[in-house]
PDB file of C-alpha atoms and ligand atoms in Angstrom:
ATOM      1  CA  MET A   1      83.654 117.302 122.226  1.00 38.00           C
ATOM      2  CA  CYS A   2      82.363 118.418 118.843  1.00 46.00           C
ATOM      3  CA  SER A   3      85.014 119.819 116.459  1.00 47.00           C
ATOM      4  CA  ASP A   4      87.928 118.854 118.707  1.00 81.00           C
ATOM      5  CA  PHE A   5      89.717 116.902 116.038  1.00 85.00           C
ATOM      6  CA  LEU A   6      88.929 119.124 113.063  1.00 86.00           C
ATOM      7  CA  ASP A   7      90.839 121.762 115.012  1.00 80.00           C
ATOM      8  CA  LYS A   8      93.807 119.458 115.464  1.00 79.00           C
ATOM      9  CA  VAL A   9      94.049 117.457 112.255  1.00 78.00           C
ATOM     10  CA  TYR A  10      95.833 120.045 110.096  1.00 72.00           C
ATOM     11  CA  LYS A  11      98.143 121.331 112.827  1.00 73.00           C
ATOM     12  CA  ASP A  12     100.682 118.514 112.685  1.00 70.00           C
ATOM     13  CA  GLU A  13     100.218 117.762 116.400  1.00 74.00           C
ATOM     14  CA  TYR A  14     100.427 114.048 115.731  1.00 79.00           C
ATOM     15  CA  LYS A  15     103.623 112.668 114.194  1.00 80.00           C
ATOM     16  CA  ASP A  16     101.909 109.384 113.315  1.00 88.00           C
ATOM     17  CA  PRO A  17      98.398 109.560 111.792  1.00 90.00           C
ATOM     18  CA  LYS A  18      97.632 106.246 113.508  1.00 93.00           C
ATOM     19  CA  ASP A  19      97.704 108.060 116.856  1.00 92.00           C
ATOM     20  CA  LEU A  20      95.335 110.766 115.608  1.00 92.00           C
ATOM     21  CA  TYR A  21      92.795 108.337 114.114  1.00 94.00           C
ATOM     22  CA  ARG A  22      92.986 105.995 117.142  1.00 95.00           C
ATOM     23  CA  GLU A  23      91.752 108.878 119.315  1.00 94.00           C
ATOM     24  CA  TRP A  24      89.324 110.258 116.723  1.00 95.00           C
ATOM     25  CA  ALA A  25      87.605 107.040 115.578  1.00 97.00           C
ATOM     26  CA  ASP A  26      84.724 107.039 118.073  1.00 97.00           C
ATOM     27  CA  THR A  27      83.642 110.637 117.402  1.00 97.00           C
ATOM     28  CA  TYR A  28      84.743 110.965 113.741  1.00 97.00           C
ATOM     29  CA  ASP A  29      81.355 110.310 112.093  1.00 98.00           C
ATOM     30  CA  ASN A  30      79.480 112.596 114.446  1.00 97.00           C
ATOM     31  CA  GLU A  31      81.958 115.451 114.112  1.00 96.00           C
ATOM     32  CA  LEU A  32      82.066 115.192 110.321  1.00 97.00           C
ATOM     33  CA  ALA A  33      78.260 114.985 110.063  1.00 97.00           C
ATOM     34  CA  GLN A  34      77.814 118.059 112.256  1.00 96.00           C
ATOM     35  CA  ASN A  35      80.314 119.992 110.164  1.00 96.00           C
ATOM     36  CA  GLU A  36      78.862 118.719 106.842  1.00 97.00           C
ATOM     37  CA  TYR A  37      81.660 116.774 105.167  1.00 97.00           C
ATOM     38  CA  ILE A  38      80.792 117.021 101.462  1.00 98.00           C
ATOM     39  CA  THR A  39      83.869 115.637  99.697  1.00 98.00           C
ATOM     40  CA  PRO A  40      82.799 111.934  99.730  1.00 98.00           C
ATOM     41  CA  ILE A  41      79.537 112.567  97.876  1.00 98.00           C
ATOM     42  CA  ARG A  42      81.216 114.967  95.415  1.00 98.00           C
ATOM     43  CA  THR A  43      83.875 112.333  94.648  1.00 98.00           C
ATOM     44  CA  ALA A  44      81.358 109.495  94.360  1.00 98.00           C
ATOM     45  CA  LYS A  45      79.157 111.530  91.972  1.00 98.00           C
ATOM     46  CA  ALA A  46      82.157 112.439  89.824  1.00 98.00           C
ATOM     47  CA  LEU A  47      83.280 108.799  89.687  1.00 98.00           C
ATOM     48  CA  ALA A  48      79.763 107.649  88.769  1.00 98.00           C
ATOM     49  CA  THR A  49      79.927 109.857  85.664  1.00 98.00           C
ATOM     50  CA  PHE A  50      82.869 107.867  84.307  1.00 98.00           C
ATOM     51  CA  ALA A  51      82.397 104.326  85.678  1.00 97.00           C
ATOM     52  CA  SER A  52      80.364 102.354  83.170  1.00 92.00           C
ATOM     53  CA  ASN A  53      79.663  99.451  85.540  1.00 96.00           C
ATOM     54  CA  ARG A  54      78.643 100.288  89.121  1.00 96.00           C
ATOM     55  CA  SER A  55      79.143  96.688  90.282  1.00 97.00           C
ATOM     56  CA  THR A  56      82.869  96.782  89.440  1.00 98.00           C
ATOM     57  CA  PRO A  57      84.839  96.055  92.633  1.00 98.00           C
ATOM     58  CA  ILE A  58      86.276  99.234  94.131  1.00 98.00           C
ATOM     59  CA  LEU A  59      89.193  99.590  96.504  1.00 98.00           C
ATOM     60  CA  ASP A  60      88.417 102.375  98.987  1.00 98.00           C
ATOM     61  CA  PHE A  61      91.968 103.232 100.030  1.00 98.00           C
ATOM     62  CA  GLY A  62      92.021 104.918 103.463  1.00 98.00           C
ATOM     63  CA  CYS A  63      88.409 103.897 104.035  1.00 98.00           C
ATOM     64  CA  GLY A  64      88.331 105.161 107.623  1.00 98.00           C
ATOM     65  CA  THR A  65      84.958 104.587 109.264  1.00 98.00           C
ATOM     66  CA  GLY A  66      83.222 104.089 105.907  1.00 98.00           C
ATOM     67  CA  LEU A  67      81.855 107.562 105.127  1.00 98.00           C
ATOM     68  CA  SER A  68      83.448 107.236 101.687  1.00 98.00           C
ATOM     69  CA  ALA A  69      81.726 103.885 101.040  1.00 98.00           C
ATOM     70  CA  GLU A  70      78.387 105.289 102.194  1.00 98.00           C
ATOM     71  CA  ALA A  71      78.714 107.993  99.516  1.00 98.00           C
ATOM     72  CA  LEU A  72      79.747 105.450  96.863  1.00 98.00           C
ATOM     73  CA  ILE A  73      76.786 103.226  97.723  1.00 98.00           C
ATOM     74  CA  SER A  74      74.411 106.179  97.492  1.00 98.00           C
ATOM     75  CA  CYS A  75      75.659 106.650  93.904  1.00 98.00           C
ATOM     76  CA  GLY A  76      74.919 103.016  93.039  1.00 98.00           C
ATOM     77  CA  PHE A  77      78.292 101.328  93.586  1.00 98.00           C
ATOM     78  CA  SER A  78      77.774  97.921  95.130  1.00 97.00           C
ATOM     79  CA  SER A  79      81.091  96.109  95.629  1.00 98.00           C
ATOM     80  CA  ILE A  80      83.526  97.965  97.857  1.00 98.00           C
ATOM     81  CA  ASP A  81      86.586  96.742  99.737  1.00 98.00           C
ATOM     82  CA  GLY A  82      88.348  98.990 102.229  1.00 98.00           C
ATOM     83  CA  ILE A  83      91.852  99.238 103.629  1.00 98.00           C
ATOM     84  CA  ASP A  84      93.237 101.643 106.185  1.00 98.00           C
ATOM     85  CA  ILE A  85      96.151 101.919 108.602  1.00 97.00           C
ATOM     86  CA  SER A  86      93.930 102.595 111.619  1.00 98.00           C
ATOM     87  CA  ARG A  87      92.499  99.537 113.352  1.00 98.00           C
ATOM     88  CA  GLU A  88      90.056 101.695 115.305  1.00 98.00           C
ATOM     89  CA  MET A  89      88.661 103.406 112.170  1.00 98.00           C
ATOM     90  CA  VAL A  90      88.363 100.046 110.377  1.00 98.00           C
ATOM     91  CA  GLU A  91      86.457  98.538 113.315  1.00 98.00           C
ATOM     92  CA  ILE A  92      83.834 101.299 113.080  1.00 98.00           C
ATOM     93  CA  ALA A  93      83.545 100.644 109.326  1.00 98.00           C
ATOM     94  CA  ARG A  94      83.206  96.907 109.992  1.00 98.00           C
ATOM     95  CA  GLY A  95      80.240  97.555 112.272  1.00 98.00           C
ATOM     96  CA  LYS A  96      78.354  99.149 109.354  1.00 98.00           C
ATOM     97  CA  SER A  97      78.583  95.971 107.197  1.00 98.00           C
ATOM     98  CA  ILE A  98      78.920  97.990 103.982  1.00 98.00           C
ATOM     99  CA  TYR A  99      82.295  96.668 102.779  1.00 98.00           C
ATOM    100  CA  LYS A 100      82.799  93.259 101.154  1.00 98.00           C
ATOM    101  CA  ASN A 101      86.296  93.026 102.674  1.00 98.00           C
ATOM    102  CA  LEU A 102      88.085  95.230 105.153  1.00 98.00           C
ATOM    103  CA  GLU A 103      91.722  95.185 106.159  1.00 98.00           C
ATOM    104  CA  CYS A 104      93.982  97.149 108.422  1.00 98.00           C
ATOM    105  CA  PHE A 105      97.559  97.328 107.105  1.00 98.00           C
ATOM    106  CA  ASN A 106     100.996  98.519 108.122  1.00 96.00           C
ATOM    107  CA  PRO A 107     102.147 101.197 105.620  1.00 93.00           C
ATOM    108  CA  ASP A 108     105.806 100.335 106.295  1.00 93.00           C
ATOM    109  CA  LYS A 109     105.161  96.931 104.736  1.00 95.00           C
ATOM    110  CA  GLY A 110     103.519  98.223 101.548  1.00 95.00           C
ATOM    111  CA  ILE A 111      99.924  98.177 100.360  1.00 97.00           C
ATOM    112  CA  PRO A 112      98.433  94.660 100.616  1.00 97.00           C
ATOM    113  CA  VAL A 113      96.829  94.712  97.170  1.00 98.00           C
ATOM    114  CA  LYS A 114      97.924  92.957  93.988  1.00 97.00           C
ATOM    115  CA  GLN A 115      98.537  94.956  90.836  1.00 97.00           C
ATOM    116  CA  ASN A 116      95.411  94.994  88.597  1.00 98.00           C
ATOM    117  CA  GLU A 117      93.251  93.594  91.424  1.00 98.00           C
ATOM    118  CA  TYR A 118      90.951  96.652  91.213  1.00 98.00           C
ATOM    119  CA  SER A 119      90.080  98.730  88.160  1.00 98.00           C
ATOM    120  CA  ILE A 120      88.644 101.491  90.353  1.00 98.00           C
ATOM    121  CA  ILE A 121      90.404 102.942  93.396  1.00 98.00           C
ATOM    122  CA  THR A 122      89.200 105.801  95.574  1.00 98.00           C
ATOM    123  CA  ALA A 123      91.200 107.786  98.134  1.00 98.00           C
ATOM    124  CA  ILE A 124      88.731 110.251  99.611  1.00 98.00           C
ATOM    125  CA  GLY A 125      90.168 112.652 102.172  1.00 97.00           C
ATOM    126  CA  VAL A 126      93.181 110.373 102.541  1.00 97.00           C
ATOM    127  CA  ILE A 127      96.183 111.833 100.721  1.00 97.00           C
ATOM    128  CA  SER A 128      96.499 114.885 102.876  1.00 92.00           C
ATOM    129  CA  VAL A 129      98.281 116.885 105.480  1.00 87.00           C
ATOM    130  CA  GLY A 130      97.375 114.935 108.641  1.00 81.00           C
ATOM    131  CA  ALA A 131      96.875 111.593 106.841  1.00 90.00           C
ATOM    132  CA  ALA A 132      98.740 109.742 104.034  1.00 94.00           C
ATOM    133  CA  PRO A 133     101.730 111.580 102.507  1.00 94.00           C
ATOM    134  CA  ILE A 134     101.759 112.496  98.801  1.00 96.00           C
ATOM    135  CA  THR A 135     104.503 109.876  98.306  1.00 95.00           C
ATOM    136  CA  ILE A 136     101.734 107.262  98.521  1.00 97.00           C
ATOM    137  CA  PHE A 137     100.116 108.596  95.328  1.00 98.00           C
ATOM    138  CA  ASP A 138     102.310 106.613  92.901  1.00 98.00           C
ATOM    139  CA  GLN A 139     102.047 103.444  94.996  1.00 98.00           C
ATOM    140  CA  VAL A 140      98.239 103.567  94.813  1.00 98.00           C
ATOM    141  CA  PHE A 141      98.037 104.696  91.173  1.00 98.00           C
ATOM    142  CA  ASP A 142     100.473 101.967  90.070  1.00 98.00           C
ATOM    143  CA  LEU A 143      98.080  99.279  91.340  1.00 98.00           C
ATOM    144  CA  LEU A 144      95.573 100.114  88.587  1.00 98.00           C
ATOM    145  CA  PRO A 145      95.406  98.337  85.220  1.00 98.00           C
ATOM    146  CA  GLN A 146      95.352 100.318  81.985  1.00 98.00           C
ATOM    147  CA  ASN A 147      92.070 102.291  81.745  1.00 98.00           C
ATOM    148  CA  GLY A 148      91.625 101.964  85.521  1.00 98.00           C
ATOM    149  CA  LEU A 149      90.036 104.913  87.327  1.00 98.00           C
ATOM    150  CA  PHE A 150      91.462 106.732  90.331  1.00 98.00           C
ATOM    151  CA  ALA A 151      89.066 109.103  92.158  1.00 98.00           C
ATOM    152  CA  PHE A 152      90.578 111.134  94.960  1.00 98.00           C
ATOM    153  CA  SER A 153      90.517 114.476  96.720  1.00 98.00           C
ATOM    154  CA  PHE A 154      92.996 116.982  98.082  1.00 98.00           C
ATOM    155  CA  ASN A 155      91.742 119.372 100.737  1.00 96.00           C
ATOM    156  CA  GLU A 156      92.564 123.073 100.851  1.00 95.00           C
ATOM    157  CA  HIS A 157      95.413 122.584 103.323  1.00 92.00           C
ATOM    158  CA  SER A 158      97.053 120.056 101.025  1.00 94.00           C
ATOM    159  CA  LEU A 159      96.529 122.255  97.965  1.00 96.00           C
ATOM    160  CA  MET A 160      98.668 124.886  99.685  1.00 95.00           C
ATOM    161  CA  VAL A 161     101.595 122.427  99.518  1.00 95.00           C
ATOM    162  CA  PRO A 162     102.723 122.494  95.850  1.00 96.00           C
ATOM    163  CA  GLU A 163     103.744 118.793  95.803  1.00 96.00           C
ATOM    164  CA  TYR A 164     100.105 117.636  95.876  1.00 97.00           C
ATOM    165  CA  SER A 165      98.680 119.266  92.752  1.00 97.00           C
ATOM    166  CA  LEU A 166     102.068 119.065  90.998  1.00 97.00           C
ATOM    167  CA  LYS A 167     101.984 115.292  91.382  1.00 98.00           C
ATOM    168  CA  VAL A 168      98.713 115.108  89.415  1.00 98.00           C
ATOM    169  CA  GLU A 169      99.926 117.595  86.795  1.00 98.00           C
ATOM    170  CA  GLN A 170     103.143 115.629  86.340  1.00 98.00           C
ATOM    171  CA  THR A 171     101.299 112.291  86.052  1.00 98.00           C
ATOM    172  CA  VAL A 172      99.092 113.751  83.315  1.00 98.00           C
ATOM    173  CA  LYS A 173     101.971 115.559  81.597  1.00 98.00           C
ATOM    174  CA  GLU A 174     103.998 112.343  81.436  1.00 98.00           C
ATOM    175  CA  LYS A 175     100.966 110.728  79.767  1.00 98.00           C
ATOM    176  CA  LYS A 176     100.608 108.155  82.530  1.00 98.00           C
ATOM    177  CA  ALA A 177      97.016 109.302  83.042  1.00 98.00           C
ATOM    178  CA  GLU A 178      94.246 111.322  81.473  1.00 98.00           C
ATOM    179  CA  GLN A 179      92.491 113.802  83.732  1.00 98.00           C
ATOM    180  CA  LEU A 180      88.750 113.235  83.395  1.00 98.00           C
ATOM    181  CA  PHE A 181      87.534 115.495  86.179  1.00 98.00           C
ATOM    182  CA  CYS A 182      88.986 118.209  88.402  1.00 98.00           C
ATOM    183  CA  GLU A 183      86.710 120.449  90.438  1.00 98.00           C
ATOM    184  CA  LEU A 184      87.233 122.773  93.381  1.00 98.00           C
ATOM    185  CA  GLY A 185      84.200 122.740  95.656  1.00 98.00           C
ATOM    186  CA  PRO A 186      83.019 122.418  99.260  1.00 98.00           C
ATOM    187  CA  HIS A 187      84.929 120.052 101.539  1.00 97.00           C
ATOM    188  CA  ILE A 188      83.588 120.748 105.044  1.00 97.00           C
ATOM    189  CA  LEU A 189      80.760 123.242 104.734  1.00 96.00           C
ATOM    190  CA  LYS A 190      80.586 124.498 108.325  1.00 95.00           C
ATOM    191  CA  ARG A 191      84.349 125.111 108.301  1.00 94.00           C
ATOM    192  CA  ASP A 192      84.184 126.856 104.929  1.00 94.00           C
ATOM    193  CA  LEU A 193      86.904 124.506 103.705  1.00 95.00           C
ATOM    194  CA  LYS A 194      87.248 123.497 100.069  1.00 97.00           C
ATOM    195  CA  SER A 195      88.689 120.479  98.317  1.00 97.00           C
ATOM    196  CA  MET A 196      89.701 119.533  94.818  1.00 98.00           C
ATOM    197  CA  VAL A 197      88.095 116.343  93.547  1.00 98.00           C
ATOM    198  CA  TYR A 198      89.867 114.502  90.733  1.00 98.00           C
ATOM    199  CA  VAL A 199      89.092 111.509  88.548  1.00 98.00           C
ATOM    200  CA  ILE A 200      91.988 110.300  86.409  1.00 98.00           C
ATOM    201  CA  LYS A 201      92.246 107.346  84.043  1.00 98.00           C
ATOM    202  CA  LYS A 202      95.428 105.308  83.739  1.00 98.00           C
ATOM    203  CA  LEU A 203      96.859 105.283  80.192  1.00 98.00           C
TER     204      LEU A 203
HETATM  205  C1  SAM B 301      90.120 111.986 106.956  1.00 57.03           C
HETATM  206  S1  SAM B 301      90.082 110.237 107.052  1.00 57.03           S
HETATM  207  C2  SAM B 301      89.142 109.803 105.586  1.00 57.03           C
HETATM  208  C3  SAM B 301      88.446 108.494 105.758  1.00 57.03           C
HETATM  209  C4  SAM B 301      87.372 108.221 104.704  1.00 57.03           C
HETATM  210  N1  SAM B 301      87.949 108.005 103.409  1.00 57.03           N
HETATM  211  C5  SAM B 301      86.364 109.349 104.685  1.00 57.03           C
HETATM  212  O1  SAM B 301      86.175 109.963 103.620  1.00 57.03           O
HETATM  213  O2  SAM B 301      85.764 109.603 105.740  1.00 57.03           O
HETATM  214  C6  SAM B 301      91.736 109.784 106.588  1.00 57.03           C
HETATM  215  C7  SAM B 301      91.993 108.285 106.693  1.00 57.03           C
HETATM  216  O3  SAM B 301      93.261 108.014 106.097  1.00 57.03           O
HETATM  217  C8  SAM B 301      93.886 106.992 106.838  1.00 57.03           C
HETATM  218  N2  SAM B 301      95.314 107.005 106.557  1.00 57.03           N
HETATM  219  C9  SAM B 301      96.269 107.811 107.068  1.00 57.03           C
HETATM  220  N3  SAM B 301      97.466 107.505 106.551  1.00 57.03           N
HETATM  221  C10 SAM B 301      97.257 106.481 105.679  1.00 57.03           C
HETATM  222  C11 SAM B 301      98.110 105.715 104.827  1.00 57.03           C
HETATM  223  N4  SAM B 301      99.439 105.934 104.759  1.00 57.03           N
HETATM  224  N5  SAM B 301      97.557 104.749 104.088  1.00 57.03           N
HETATM  225  C12 SAM B 301      96.222 104.510 104.138  1.00 57.03           C
HETATM  226  N6  SAM B 301      95.363 105.193 104.929  1.00 57.03           N
HETATM  227  C13 SAM B 301      95.884 106.171 105.688  1.00 57.03           C
HETATM  228  C14 SAM B 301      93.508 107.320 108.272  1.00 57.03           C
HETATM  229  O4  SAM B 301      93.680 106.224 109.137  1.00 57.03           O
HETATM  230  C15 SAM B 301      92.058 107.764 108.126  1.00 57.03           C
HETATM  231  O5  SAM B 301      91.171 106.696 108.305  1.00 57.03           O
END
């Protein structure tokens, strides 16, 4: 039923996000389209402002069903790989044939990506209450080479937990990254939810 999962996702009903996204995968795109999920296009547009070469390979971390890649492609990006912990979400993405490579991984075994393999990484709607914990931030950021770009979002629910925005502030304060973009704007229009979109560059 429409909006079922948007009602559940932030309520911590699921201990393991894999269980939530296994059940949600089939209806995810429809529910998000009906509720007007804006964060992917806002993040892709922000990234496009700073990425000089749109054919640079991108890692779409937490790619889900591929809504994030669809937004990136609409902004001209052409080489996108995706990884996610949910087999069911990845299978929907695979059916769209928009990713060069797609992989489902076990987060307990680490992220299956080599350091410096990608100079652009996105995590759109991924590091969040109800999805990947903020502890994953450093693991993803550390994969980038110097001058690599990290474009990501935190939704309103996550912004209420100080650890999320503090992590970005601390990364910038310690001169590990330069903040290129930070904008609060619409996340899911019909729910009147907002998100913060960031683009940071590794120093
Ligand atoms: C709200 S969806 C966002 C998917 C896609 N990026 C989008 O914008 O539609 C969150 C995704 O994060 C994934 N996820 C949850 N925990 C994760 C983790 N520890 N590492 C990677 N992905 C994770 C989920 O399986 C789900 O596909």
